[in-house]
mmCIF file of C-alpha atoms in Angstrom:
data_model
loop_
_atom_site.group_PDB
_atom_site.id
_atom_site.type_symbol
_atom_site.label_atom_id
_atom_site.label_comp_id
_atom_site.label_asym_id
_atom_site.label_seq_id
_atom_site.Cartn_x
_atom_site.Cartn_y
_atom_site.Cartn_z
ATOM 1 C CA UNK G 1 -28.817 -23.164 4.055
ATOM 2 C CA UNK G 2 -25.666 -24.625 5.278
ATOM 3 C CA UNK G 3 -23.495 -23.429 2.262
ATOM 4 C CA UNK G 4 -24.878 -19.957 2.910
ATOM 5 C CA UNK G 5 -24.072 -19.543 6.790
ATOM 6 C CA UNK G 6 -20.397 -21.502 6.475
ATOM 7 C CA UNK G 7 -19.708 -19.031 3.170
ATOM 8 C CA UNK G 8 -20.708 -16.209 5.563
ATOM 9 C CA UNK G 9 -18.044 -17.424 8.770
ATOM 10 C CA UNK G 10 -15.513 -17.932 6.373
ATOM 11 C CA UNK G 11 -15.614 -14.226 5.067
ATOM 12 C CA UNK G 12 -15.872 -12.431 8.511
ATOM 13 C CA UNK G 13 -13.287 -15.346 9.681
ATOM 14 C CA UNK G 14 -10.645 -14.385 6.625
ATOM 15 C CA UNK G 15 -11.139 -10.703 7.392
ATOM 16 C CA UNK G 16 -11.770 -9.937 3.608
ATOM 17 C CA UNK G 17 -10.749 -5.899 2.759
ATOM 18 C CA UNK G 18 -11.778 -4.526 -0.582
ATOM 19 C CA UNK G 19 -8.283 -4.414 -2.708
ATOM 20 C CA UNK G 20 -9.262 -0.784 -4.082
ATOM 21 C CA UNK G 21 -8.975 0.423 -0.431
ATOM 22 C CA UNK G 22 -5.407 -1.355 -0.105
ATOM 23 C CA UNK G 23 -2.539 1.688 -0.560
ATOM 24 C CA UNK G 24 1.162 1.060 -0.762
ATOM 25 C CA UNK G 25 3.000 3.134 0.571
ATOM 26 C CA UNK G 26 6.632 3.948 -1.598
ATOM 27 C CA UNK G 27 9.691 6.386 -2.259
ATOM 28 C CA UNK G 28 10.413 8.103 -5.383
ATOM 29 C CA UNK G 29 14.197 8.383 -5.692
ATOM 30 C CA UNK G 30 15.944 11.349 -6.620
ATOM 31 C CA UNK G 31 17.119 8.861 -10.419
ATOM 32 C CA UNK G 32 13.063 8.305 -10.833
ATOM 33 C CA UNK G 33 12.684 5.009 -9.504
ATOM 34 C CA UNK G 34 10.771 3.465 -6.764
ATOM 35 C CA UNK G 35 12.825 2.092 -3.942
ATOM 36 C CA UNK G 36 13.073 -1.268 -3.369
ATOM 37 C CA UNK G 37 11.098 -1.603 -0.039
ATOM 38 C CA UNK G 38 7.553 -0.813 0.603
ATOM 39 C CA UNK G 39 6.648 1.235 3.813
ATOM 40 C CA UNK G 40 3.666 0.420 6.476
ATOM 41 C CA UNK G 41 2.768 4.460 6.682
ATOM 42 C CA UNK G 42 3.133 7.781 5.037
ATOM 43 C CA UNK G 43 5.204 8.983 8.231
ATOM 44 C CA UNK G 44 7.144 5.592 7.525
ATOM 45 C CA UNK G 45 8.305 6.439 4.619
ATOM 46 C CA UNK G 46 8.657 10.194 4.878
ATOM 47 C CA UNK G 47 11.160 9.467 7.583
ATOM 48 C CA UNK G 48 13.195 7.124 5.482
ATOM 49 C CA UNK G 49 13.220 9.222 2.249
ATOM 50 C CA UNK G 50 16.239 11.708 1.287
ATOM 51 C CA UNK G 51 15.286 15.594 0.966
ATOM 52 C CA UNK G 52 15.595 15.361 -2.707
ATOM 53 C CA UNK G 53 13.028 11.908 -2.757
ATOM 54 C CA UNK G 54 9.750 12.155 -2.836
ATOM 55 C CA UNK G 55 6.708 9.812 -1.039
ATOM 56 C CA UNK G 56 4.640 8.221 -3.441
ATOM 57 C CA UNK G 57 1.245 6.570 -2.488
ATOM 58 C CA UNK G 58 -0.324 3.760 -4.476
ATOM 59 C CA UNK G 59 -2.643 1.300 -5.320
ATOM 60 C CA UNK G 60 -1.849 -1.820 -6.479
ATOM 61 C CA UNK G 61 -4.688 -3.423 -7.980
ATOM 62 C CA UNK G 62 -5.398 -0.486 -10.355
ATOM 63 C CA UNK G 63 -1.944 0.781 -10.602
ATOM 64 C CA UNK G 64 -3.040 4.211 -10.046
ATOM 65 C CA UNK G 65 -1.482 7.008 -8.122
ATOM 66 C CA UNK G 66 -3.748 8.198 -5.038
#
């Protein structure tokens, strides 16, 4: 019983978030590569992009496009 309730603190202590969930937020430059910073938010990153770069959303763990 012990191993189960101290496995149980230390997952609601570490704050564990399911990696699928976990987007990235990136620019698409105008050449076709990702700039080299990543961006806490959409509006983030829409605000830093040029008019002729796009915002790209992604995750990580799949390398898919959201």
């Amino acid at each position: 019983m012990t191993g189960t309730a101290s496995t149980a603190t230390a997952s609601t202590t570490t704050g564990w978030v399911d990696p699928r969930e976990q987007i990235e937020f990136g620019v698409l430059m105008a050449n076709g590569r990702l700039a080299g910073r990543r961006f806490a938010s959409r509006h983030e990153a829409e605000r830093w992009a040029q008019d002729d770069e796009q915002v790209v959303e992604y995750n990580l763990v799949c390398e898919c496009a959201v």
